[in-house]
mmCIF file with all atom_site columns, C-alpha atoms and ligand atoms in Angstrom:
data_model
loop_
_atom_site.group_PDB
_atom_site.id
_atom_site.type_symbol
_atom_site.label_atom_id
_atom_site.label_alt_id
_atom_site.label_comp_id
_atom_site.label_asym_id
_atom_site.label_entity_id
_atom_site.label_seq_id
_atom_site.pdbx_PDB_ins_code
_atom_site.Cartn_x
_atom_site.Cartn_y
_atom_site.Cartn_z
_atom_site.occupancy
_atom_site.B_iso_or_equiv
_atom_site.pdbx_formal_charge
_atom_site.auth_seq_id
_atom_site.auth_comp_id
_atom_site.auth_asym_id
_atom_site.auth_atom_id
_atom_site.pdbx_PDB_model_num
ATOM   1   C CA . UNK A 1 1   ? 0.179   0.239   0.278  1.00 58.00 ? 1   UNK A CA 1
ATOM   2   C CA . UNK A 1 2   ? 1.630   3.484   -0.768 1.00 83.00 ? 2   UNK A CA 1
ATOM   3   C CA . UNK A 1 3   ? 0.608   6.786   0.732  1.00 89.00 ? 3   UNK A CA 1
ATOM   4   C CA . UNK A 1 4   ? -2.881  7.073   -0.923 1.00 95.00 ? 4   UNK A CA 1
ATOM   5   C CA . UNK A 1 5   ? -5.390  6.592   2.023  1.00 98.00 ? 5   UNK A CA 1
ATOM   6   C CA . UNK A 1 6   ? -8.485  3.937   1.602  1.00 98.00 ? 6   UNK A CA 1
ATOM   7   C CA . UNK A 1 7   ? -12.030 6.088   2.457  1.00 98.00 ? 7   UNK A CA 1
ATOM   8   C CA . UNK A 1 8   ? -14.817 3.759   3.386  1.00 98.00 ? 8   UNK A CA 1
ATOM   9   C CA . UNK A 1 9   ? -18.510 4.303   2.445  1.00 98.00 ? 9   UNK A CA 1
ATOM   10  C CA . UNK A 1 10  ? -21.408 2.491   3.063  1.00 98.00 ? 10  UNK A CA 1
ATOM   11  C CA . UNK A 1 11  ? -24.734 2.306   4.454  1.00 98.00 ? 11  UNK A CA 1
ATOM   12  C CA . UNK A 1 12  ? -25.373 2.673   8.279  1.00 97.00 ? 12  UNK A CA 1
ATOM   13  C CA . UNK A 1 13  ? -24.766 -0.683  9.860  1.00 96.00 ? 13  UNK A CA 1
ATOM   14  C CA . UNK A 1 14  ? -21.920 -1.949  7.521  1.00 97.00 ? 14  UNK A CA 1
ATOM   15  C CA . UNK A 1 15  ? -19.052 -1.785  9.838  1.00 97.00 ? 15  UNK A CA 1
ATOM   16  C CA . UNK A 1 16  ? -17.405 1.407   8.615  1.00 98.00 ? 16  UNK A CA 1
ATOM   17  C CA . UNK A 1 17  ? -15.975 2.353   11.910 1.00 97.00 ? 17  UNK A CA 1
ATOM   18  C CA . UNK A 1 18  ? -15.311 -0.667  13.704 1.00 97.00 ? 18  UNK A CA 1
ATOM   19  C CA . UNK A 1 19  ? -13.693 -1.893  9.941  1.00 98.00 ? 19  UNK A CA 1
ATOM   20  C CA . UNK A 1 20  ? -12.298 1.661   10.086 1.00 98.00 ? 20  UNK A CA 1
ATOM   21  C CA . UNK A 1 21  ? -10.242 1.275   13.183 1.00 98.00 ? 21  UNK A CA 1
ATOM   22  C CA . UNK A 1 22  ? -9.049  -2.138  12.688 1.00 98.00 ? 22  UNK A CA 1
ATOM   23  C CA . UNK A 1 23  ? -7.854  -1.081  8.822  1.00 98.00 ? 23  UNK A CA 1
ATOM   24  C CA . UNK A 1 24  ? -6.043  2.037   10.543 1.00 98.00 ? 24  UNK A CA 1
ATOM   25  C CA . UNK A 1 25  ? -3.653  -0.049  12.948 1.00 97.00 ? 25  UNK A CA 1
ATOM   26  C CA . UNK A 1 26  ? -2.995  -2.986  10.287 1.00 96.00 ? 26  UNK A CA 1
ATOM   27  C CA . UNK A 1 27  ? -1.925  -0.437  7.676  1.00 97.00 ? 27  UNK A CA 1
ATOM   28  C CA . UNK A 1 28  ? -0.192  2.335   10.073 1.00 97.00 ? 28  UNK A CA 1
ATOM   29  C CA . UNK A 1 29  ? -2.621  5.281   8.879  1.00 98.00 ? 29  UNK A CA 1
ATOM   30  C CA . UNK A 1 30  ? -4.323  7.759   11.153 1.00 98.00 ? 30  UNK A CA 1
ATOM   31  C CA . UNK A 1 31  ? -8.444  7.076   11.280 1.00 98.00 ? 31  UNK A CA 1
ATOM   32  C CA . UNK A 1 32  ? -10.350 10.528  10.061 1.00 98.00 ? 32  UNK A CA 1
ATOM   33  C CA . UNK A 1 33  ? -14.178 9.831   10.999 1.00 98.00 ? 33  UNK A CA 1
ATOM   34  C CA . UNK A 1 34  ? -16.209 12.477  9.145  1.00 98.00 ? 34  UNK A CA 1
ATOM   35  C CA . UNK A 1 35  ? -19.231 12.300  11.441 1.00 98.00 ? 35  UNK A CA 1
ATOM   36  C CA . UNK A 1 36  ? -16.762 13.082  14.430 1.00 98.00 ? 36  UNK A CA 1
ATOM   37  C CA . UNK A 1 37  ? -15.125 15.980  12.678 1.00 98.00 ? 37  UNK A CA 1
ATOM   38  C CA . UNK A 1 38  ? -19.083 17.316  11.662 1.00 98.00 ? 38  UNK A CA 1
ATOM   39  C CA . UNK A 1 39  ? -19.838 16.860  15.815 1.00 98.00 ? 39  UNK A CA 1
ATOM   40  C CA . UNK A 1 40  ? -16.940 18.658  16.770 1.00 98.00 ? 40  UNK A CA 1
ATOM   41  C CA . UNK A 1 41  ? -17.354 21.474  14.061 1.00 98.00 ? 41  UNK A CA 1
ATOM   42  C CA . UNK A 1 42  ? -20.790 22.353  15.466 1.00 98.00 ? 42  UNK A CA 1
ATOM   43  C CA . UNK A 1 43  ? -20.364 21.160  18.987 1.00 98.00 ? 43  UNK A CA 1
ATOM   44  C CA . UNK A 1 44  ? -23.295 19.079  19.465 1.00 97.00 ? 44  UNK A CA 1
ATOM   45  C CA . UNK A 1 45  ? -23.936 15.326  18.553 1.00 97.00 ? 45  UNK A CA 1
ATOM   46  C CA . UNK A 1 46  ? -25.621 14.216  15.049 1.00 97.00 ? 46  UNK A CA 1
ATOM   47  C CA . UNK A 1 47  ? -28.860 13.572  16.345 1.00 96.00 ? 47  UNK A CA 1
ATOM   48  C CA . UNK A 1 48  ? -29.362 17.323  18.067 1.00 97.00 ? 48  UNK A CA 1
ATOM   49  C CA . UNK A 1 49  ? -27.850 18.642  14.731 1.00 98.00 ? 49  UNK A CA 1
ATOM   50  C CA . UNK A 1 50  ? -30.993 16.753  12.961 1.00 97.00 ? 50  UNK A CA 1
ATOM   51  C CA . UNK A 1 51  ? -33.142 17.496  15.411 1.00 97.00 ? 51  UNK A CA 1
ATOM   52  C CA . UNK A 1 52  ? -32.450 21.095  15.674 1.00 97.00 ? 52  UNK A CA 1
ATOM   53  C CA . UNK A 1 53  ? -30.881 22.333  12.607 1.00 98.00 ? 53  UNK A CA 1
ATOM   54  C CA . UNK A 1 54  ? -32.517 19.659  9.748  1.00 97.00 ? 54  UNK A CA 1
ATOM   55  C CA . UNK A 1 55  ? -30.466 17.308  7.443  1.00 97.00 ? 55  UNK A CA 1
ATOM   56  C CA . UNK A 1 56  ? -29.839 20.092  4.936  1.00 98.00 ? 56  UNK A CA 1
ATOM   57  C CA . UNK A 1 57  ? -27.528 21.806  7.291  1.00 98.00 ? 57  UNK A CA 1
ATOM   58  C CA . UNK A 1 58  ? -25.780 18.117  8.689  1.00 98.00 ? 58  UNK A CA 1
ATOM   59  C CA . UNK A 1 59  ? -25.365 17.684  5.151  1.00 98.00 ? 59  UNK A CA 1
ATOM   60  C CA . UNK A 1 60  ? -23.574 21.164  4.153  1.00 98.00 ? 60  UNK A CA 1
ATOM   61  C CA . UNK A 1 61  ? -21.012 20.878  7.078  1.00 98.00 ? 61  UNK A CA 1
ATOM   62  C CA . UNK A 1 62  ? -20.755 17.021  5.824  1.00 98.00 ? 62  UNK A CA 1
ATOM   63  C CA . UNK A 1 63  ? -19.664 18.741  2.726  1.00 98.00 ? 63  UNK A CA 1
ATOM   64  C CA . UNK A 1 64  ? -17.639 21.415  4.266  1.00 98.00 ? 64  UNK A CA 1
ATOM   65  C CA . UNK A 1 65  ? -15.708 18.926  6.331  1.00 98.00 ? 65  UNK A CA 1
ATOM   66  C CA . UNK A 1 66  ? -15.061 16.520  3.265  1.00 98.00 ? 66  UNK A CA 1
ATOM   67  C CA . UNK A 1 67  ? -13.492 19.496  1.170  1.00 98.00 ? 67  UNK A CA 1
ATOM   68  C CA . UNK A 1 68  ? -11.400 20.299  4.366  1.00 98.00 ? 68  UNK A CA 1
ATOM   69  C CA . UNK A 1 69  ? -9.870  16.871  4.046  1.00 98.00 ? 69  UNK A CA 1
ATOM   70  C CA . UNK A 1 70  ? -9.579  16.335  0.102  1.00 98.00 ? 70  UNK A CA 1
ATOM   71  C CA . UNK A 1 71  ? -6.369  14.745  -0.915 1.00 97.00 ? 71  UNK A CA 1
ATOM   72  C CA . UNK A 1 72  ? -5.295  13.796  2.760  1.00 98.00 ? 72  UNK A CA 1
ATOM   73  C CA . UNK A 1 73  ? -2.712  11.097  2.267  1.00 97.00 ? 73  UNK A CA 1
ATOM   74  C CA . UNK A 1 74  ? -1.873  7.861   4.721  1.00 97.00 ? 74  UNK A CA 1
ATOM   75  C CA . UNK A 1 75  ? -5.703  7.912   6.580  1.00 98.00 ? 75  UNK A CA 1
ATOM   76  C CA . UNK A 1 76  ? -8.337  5.925   6.230  1.00 98.00 ? 76  UNK A CA 1
ATOM   77  C CA . UNK A 1 77  ? -11.241 7.921   6.141  1.00 98.00 ? 77  UNK A CA 1
ATOM   78  C CA . UNK A 1 78  ? -14.576 6.732   7.382  1.00 98.00 ? 78  UNK A CA 1
ATOM   79  C CA . UNK A 1 79  ? -17.531 8.341   6.132  1.00 98.00 ? 79  UNK A CA 1
ATOM   80  C CA . UNK A 1 80  ? -21.747 8.725   6.959  1.00 98.00 ? 80  UNK A CA 1
ATOM   81  C CA . UNK A 1 81  ? -23.629 6.706   4.851  1.00 98.00 ? 81  UNK A CA 1
ATOM   82  C CA . UNK A 1 82  ? -25.358 9.435   3.487  1.00 98.00 ? 82  UNK A CA 1
ATOM   83  C CA . UNK A 1 83  ? -21.687 11.372  2.417  1.00 98.00 ? 83  UNK A CA 1
ATOM   84  C CA . UNK A 1 84  ? -22.440 9.935   -0.898 1.00 97.00 ? 84  UNK A CA 1
ATOM   85  C CA . UNK A 1 85  ? -25.094 11.825  -1.983 1.00 98.00 ? 85  UNK A CA 1
ATOM   86  C CA . UNK A 1 86  ? -23.690 14.912  -3.134 1.00 98.00 ? 86  UNK A CA 1
ATOM   87  C CA . UNK A 1 87  ? -21.155 14.816  -6.010 1.00 97.00 ? 87  UNK A CA 1
ATOM   88  C CA . UNK A 1 88  ? -18.525 17.571  -4.717 1.00 97.00 ? 88  UNK A CA 1
ATOM   89  C CA . UNK A 1 89  ? -18.391 14.369  -1.386 1.00 98.00 ? 89  UNK A CA 1
ATOM   90  C CA . UNK A 1 90  ? -17.173 11.951  -3.935 1.00 97.00 ? 90  UNK A CA 1
ATOM   91  C CA . UNK A 1 91  ? -15.435 13.745  -5.821 1.00 98.00 ? 91  UNK A CA 1
ATOM   92  C CA . UNK A 1 92  ? -12.943 15.027  -3.287 1.00 98.00 ? 92  UNK A CA 1
ATOM   93  C CA . UNK A 1 93  ? -12.984 11.716  -1.832 1.00 98.00 ? 93  UNK A CA 1
ATOM   94  C CA . UNK A 1 94  ? -11.541 10.180  -4.484 1.00 98.00 ? 94  UNK A CA 1
ATOM   95  C CA . UNK A 1 95  ? -8.359  12.869  -4.173 1.00 98.00 ? 95  UNK A CA 1
ATOM   96  C CA . UNK A 1 96  ? -7.251  10.896  -0.912 1.00 98.00 ? 96  UNK A CA 1
ATOM   97  C CA . UNK A 1 97  ? -7.625  7.467   -2.485 1.00 97.00 ? 97  UNK A CA 1
ATOM   98  C CA . UNK A 1 98  ? -9.326  4.343   -3.415 1.00 97.00 ? 98  UNK A CA 1
ATOM   99  C CA . UNK A 1 99  ? -13.328 4.636   -2.272 1.00 98.00 ? 99  UNK A CA 1
ATOM   100 C CA . UNK A 1 100 ? -14.527 1.455   -0.896 1.00 98.00 ? 100 UNK A CA 1
ATOM   101 C CA . UNK A 1 101 ? -17.648 0.362   -0.528 1.00 98.00 ? 101 UNK A CA 1
ATOM   102 C CA . UNK A 1 102 ? -19.004 -1.872  2.837  1.00 98.00 ? 102 UNK A CA 1
ATOM   103 C CA . UNK A 1 103 ? -22.326 -3.518  1.753  1.00 98.00 ? 103 UNK A CA 1
ATOM   104 C CA . UNK A 1 104 ? -24.659 -5.643  3.942  1.00 97.00 ? 104 UNK A CA 1
ATOM   105 C CA . UNK A 1 105 ? -28.193 -7.640  3.738  1.00 95.00 ? 105 UNK A CA 1
ATOM   106 C CA . UNK A 1 106 ? -31.289 -5.194  4.487  1.00 94.00 ? 106 UNK A CA 1
ATOM   107 C CA . UNK A 1 107 ? -31.898 -8.019  7.441  1.00 94.00 ? 107 UNK A CA 1
ATOM   108 C CA . UNK A 1 108 ? -28.278 -7.882  8.771  1.00 95.00 ? 108 UNK A CA 1
ATOM   109 C CA . UNK A 1 109 ? -28.337 -3.822  8.422  1.00 96.00 ? 109 UNK A CA 1
ATOM   110 C CA . UNK A 1 110 ? -30.945 -4.145  10.662 1.00 96.00 ? 110 UNK A CA 1
ATOM   111 C CA . UNK A 1 111 ? -30.211 -6.431  12.675 1.00 95.00 ? 111 UNK A CA 1
ATOM   112 C CA . UNK A 1 112 ? -26.999 -4.532  13.535 1.00 94.00 ? 112 UNK A CA 1
ATOM   113 C CA . UNK A 1 113 ? -28.474 -1.194  13.856 1.00 94.00 ? 113 UNK A CA 1
ATOM   114 C CA . UNK A 1 114 ? -31.836 -1.857  16.252 1.00 92.00 ? 114 UNK A CA 1
ATOM   115 C CA . UNK A 1 115 ? -30.735 -1.723  19.462 1.00 89.00 ? 115 UNK A CA 1
ATOM   116 C CA . UNK A 1 116 ? -28.530 1.987   18.489 1.00 90.00 ? 116 UNK A CA 1
ATOM   117 C CA . UNK A 1 117 ? -30.362 4.974   19.018 1.00 89.00 ? 117 UNK A CA 1
ATOM   118 C CA . UNK A 1 118 ? -27.723 7.714   17.313 1.00 91.00 ? 118 UNK A CA 1
ATOM   119 C CA . UNK A 1 119 ? -28.747 6.996   13.809 1.00 95.00 ? 119 UNK A CA 1
ATOM   120 C CA . UNK A 1 120 ? -31.998 10.177  13.313 1.00 94.00 ? 120 UNK A CA 1
ATOM   121 C CA . UNK A 1 121 ? -32.813 8.610   10.412 1.00 96.00 ? 121 UNK A CA 1
ATOM   122 C CA . UNK A 1 122 ? -33.713 5.142   11.732 1.00 95.00 ? 122 UNK A CA 1
ATOM   123 C CA . UNK A 1 123 ? -35.446 6.624   14.409 1.00 93.00 ? 123 UNK A CA 1
ATOM   124 C CA . UNK A 1 124 ? -39.272 5.588   12.814 1.00 94.00 ? 124 UNK A CA 1
ATOM   125 C CA . UNK A 1 125 ? -41.694 3.635   12.801 1.00 94.00 ? 125 UNK A CA 1
ATOM   126 C CA . UNK A 1 126 ? -40.884 0.992   10.584 1.00 95.00 ? 126 UNK A CA 1
ATOM   127 C CA . UNK A 1 127 ? -37.054 1.138   10.444 1.00 95.00 ? 127 UNK A CA 1
ATOM   128 C CA . UNK A 1 128 ? -36.426 -1.999  8.622  1.00 95.00 ? 128 UNK A CA 1
ATOM   129 C CA . UNK A 1 129 ? -39.088 -0.300  5.222  1.00 96.00 ? 129 UNK A CA 1
ATOM   130 C CA . UNK A 1 130 ? -36.700 2.794   5.714  1.00 97.00 ? 130 UNK A CA 1
ATOM   131 C CA . UNK A 1 131 ? -33.543 0.396   5.464  1.00 97.00 ? 131 UNK A CA 1
ATOM   132 C CA . UNK A 1 132 ? -34.783 -0.544  2.480  1.00 97.00 ? 132 UNK A CA 1
ATOM   133 C CA . UNK A 1 133 ? -36.218 2.567   0.801  1.00 97.00 ? 133 UNK A CA 1
ATOM   134 C CA . UNK A 1 134 ? -32.692 4.260   1.712  1.00 98.00 ? 134 UNK A CA 1
ATOM   135 C CA . UNK A 1 135 ? -30.696 1.391   0.501  1.00 97.00 ? 135 UNK A CA 1
ATOM   136 C CA . UNK A 1 136 ? -32.782 1.342   -3.041 1.00 97.00 ? 136 UNK A CA 1
ATOM   137 C CA . UNK A 1 137 ? -32.580 5.305   -3.366 1.00 97.00 ? 137 UNK A CA 1
ATOM   138 C CA . UNK A 1 138 ? -29.160 5.781   -2.944 1.00 98.00 ? 138 UNK A CA 1
ATOM   139 C CA . UNK A 1 139 ? -27.637 2.272   -4.977 1.00 97.00 ? 139 UNK A CA 1
ATOM   140 C CA . UNK A 1 140 ? -26.322 4.299   -7.497 1.00 98.00 ? 140 UNK A CA 1
ATOM   141 C CA . UNK A 1 141 ? -24.406 6.556   -5.530 1.00 98.00 ? 141 UNK A CA 1
ATOM   142 C CA . UNK A 1 142 ? -22.725 3.973   -3.786 1.00 98.00 ? 142 UNK A CA 1
ATOM   143 C CA . UNK A 1 143 ? -22.307 2.068   -6.794 1.00 98.00 ? 143 UNK A CA 1
ATOM   144 C CA . UNK A 1 144 ? -19.628 4.930   -7.505 1.00 96.00 ? 144 UNK A CA 1
ATOM   145 C CA . UNK A 1 145 ? -17.133 3.199   -5.297 1.00 98.00 ? 145 UNK A CA 1
ATOM   146 C CA . UNK A 1 146 ? -14.030 2.096   -6.781 1.00 97.00 ? 146 UNK A CA 1
ATOM   147 C CA . UNK A 1 147 ? -14.375 -1.351  -4.590 1.00 97.00 ? 147 UNK A CA 1
ATOM   148 C CA . UNK A 1 148 ? -17.037 -3.631  -2.822 1.00 98.00 ? 148 UNK A CA 1
ATOM   149 C CA . UNK A 1 149 ? -16.994 -5.525  -0.259 1.00 98.00 ? 149 UNK A CA 1
ATOM   150 C CA . UNK A 1 150 ? -19.885 -7.788  0.990  1.00 97.00 ? 150 UNK A CA 1
ATOM   151 C CA . UNK A 1 151 ? -19.736 -8.077  4.929  1.00 97.00 ? 151 UNK A CA 1
ATOM   152 C CA . UNK A 1 152 ? -22.461 -10.446 5.811  1.00 94.00 ? 152 UNK A CA 1
ATOM   153 C CA . UNK A 1 153 ? -21.116 -13.042 7.756  1.00 93.00 ? 153 UNK A CA 1
ATOM   154 C CA . UNK A 1 154 ? -17.714 -11.326 7.892  1.00 96.00 ? 154 UNK A CA 1
ATOM   155 C CA . UNK A 1 155 ? -15.654 -10.769 11.089 1.00 97.00 ? 155 UNK A CA 1
ATOM   156 C CA . UNK A 1 156 ? -14.310 -7.560  11.318 1.00 97.00 ? 156 UNK A CA 1
ATOM   157 C CA . UNK A 1 157 ? -10.728 -8.759  10.549 1.00 98.00 ? 157 UNK A CA 1
ATOM   158 C CA . UNK A 1 158 ? -11.714 -10.342 8.023  1.00 98.00 ? 158 UNK A CA 1
ATOM   159 C CA . UNK A 1 159 ? -13.576 -7.427  6.693  1.00 98.00 ? 159 UNK A CA 1
ATOM   160 C CA . UNK A 1 160 ? -10.554 -5.293  7.114  1.00 98.00 ? 160 UNK A CA 1
ATOM   161 C CA . UNK A 1 161 ? -7.945  -8.087  5.095  1.00 97.00 ? 161 UNK A CA 1
ATOM   162 C CA . UNK A 1 162 ? -10.305 -8.601  2.383  1.00 98.00 ? 162 UNK A CA 1
ATOM   163 C CA . UNK A 1 163 ? -10.093 -4.792  1.377  1.00 98.00 ? 163 UNK A CA 1
ATOM   164 C CA . UNK A 1 164 ? -6.573  -5.018  1.691  1.00 96.00 ? 164 UNK A CA 1
ATOM   165 C CA . UNK A 1 165 ? -6.753  -8.181  -0.712 1.00 96.00 ? 165 UNK A CA 1
ATOM   166 C CA . UNK A 1 166 ? -8.644  -5.762  -2.804 1.00 96.00 ? 166 UNK A CA 1
ATOM   167 C CA . UNK A 1 167 ? -6.302  -2.937  -2.992 1.00 95.00 ? 167 UNK A CA 1
ATOM   168 C CA . UNK A 1 168 ? -2.811  -4.333  -3.234 1.00 89.00 ? 168 UNK A CA 1
HETATM 169 C C1 . S3P B 2 .   ? -26.598 8.984   7.947  1.00 72.54 ? 1   S3P B C1 1
HETATM 170 C C2 . S3P B 2 .   ? -25.141 7.911   8.134  1.00 72.54 ? 1   S3P B C2 1
HETATM 171 C C3 . S3P B 2 .   ? -24.784 8.311   9.753  1.00 72.54 ? 1   S3P B C3 1
HETATM 172 C C4 . S3P B 2 .   ? -24.773 10.064  10.003 1.00 72.54 ? 1   S3P B C4 1
HETATM 173 C C5 . S3P B 2 .   ? -25.929 10.525  9.888  1.00 72.54 ? 1   S3P B C5 1
HETATM 174 C C6 . S3P B 2 .   ? -26.505 10.465  8.708  1.00 72.54 ? 1   S3P B C6 1
HETATM 175 C C7 . S3P B 2 .   ? -27.031 8.976   6.561  1.00 72.54 ? 1   S3P B C7 1
HETATM 176 O O1 . S3P B 2 .   ? -23.456 7.669   9.453  1.00 72.54 ? 1   S3P B O1 1
HETATM 177 O O2 . S3P B 2 .   ? -23.850 10.525  9.213  1.00 72.54 ? 1   S3P B O2 1
HETATM 178 O O3 . S3P B 2 .   ? -26.995 10.088  10.979 1.00 72.54 ? 1   S3P B O3 1
HETATM 179 O O4 . S3P B 2 .   ? -27.676 9.465   6.011  1.00 72.54 ? 1   S3P B O4 1
HETATM 180 O O5 . S3P B 2 .   ? -27.054 7.384   5.905  1.00 72.54 ? 1   S3P B O5 1
HETATM 181 P P1 . S3P B 2 .   ? -23.228 6.121   9.940  1.00 72.54 ? 1   S3P B P1 1
HETATM 182 O O6 . S3P B 2 .   ? -23.161 5.529   8.145  1.00 72.54 ? 1   S3P B O6 1
HETATM 183 O O7 . S3P B 2 .   ? -21.652 6.156   10.094 1.00 72.54 ? 1   S3P B O7 1
HETATM 184 O O8 . S3P B 2 .   ? -24.223 5.443   10.601 1.00 72.54 ? 1   S3P B O8 1
#
């Protein structure tokens, strides 16, 4: 692996954060978490940004933060599930390195996220339906990635190794 960063994209619950953390250690790269940078910049949680300022504001800050890190080397960059929605973001993320999309089946995603409450988009009456709707609306954006790894049934270490294998 050269100095190029690795960018992780993919739907909520596909394991970007856990895999990113392992991958950054394996590669000796720093870890950059876009959602954490957004929270730092705004001084509040993602949940509060969504409820007080709305999704559009969140997306604007997400775009700003991604622009700020564009071109950064030797990092594993973890993005939020909706970061692929704006064309500018994909272009800026590509300046960092290869874009790797983690995938999982809708039922596996639901199994992983159901106990959690920090994702405003899934705090609805029928989260399974919401997951399916968002996945189909976003499929064409995730398809922009360079490499795909299906995480269903794999451990975090296995996913990290699979990414390295596909990138080298
Ligand atoms: C979002 C995913 C979240 C976070 C925000 C919006 C999305 O990140 O950025 O709640 O639109 O899919 P994770 O994919 O890390 O859960």
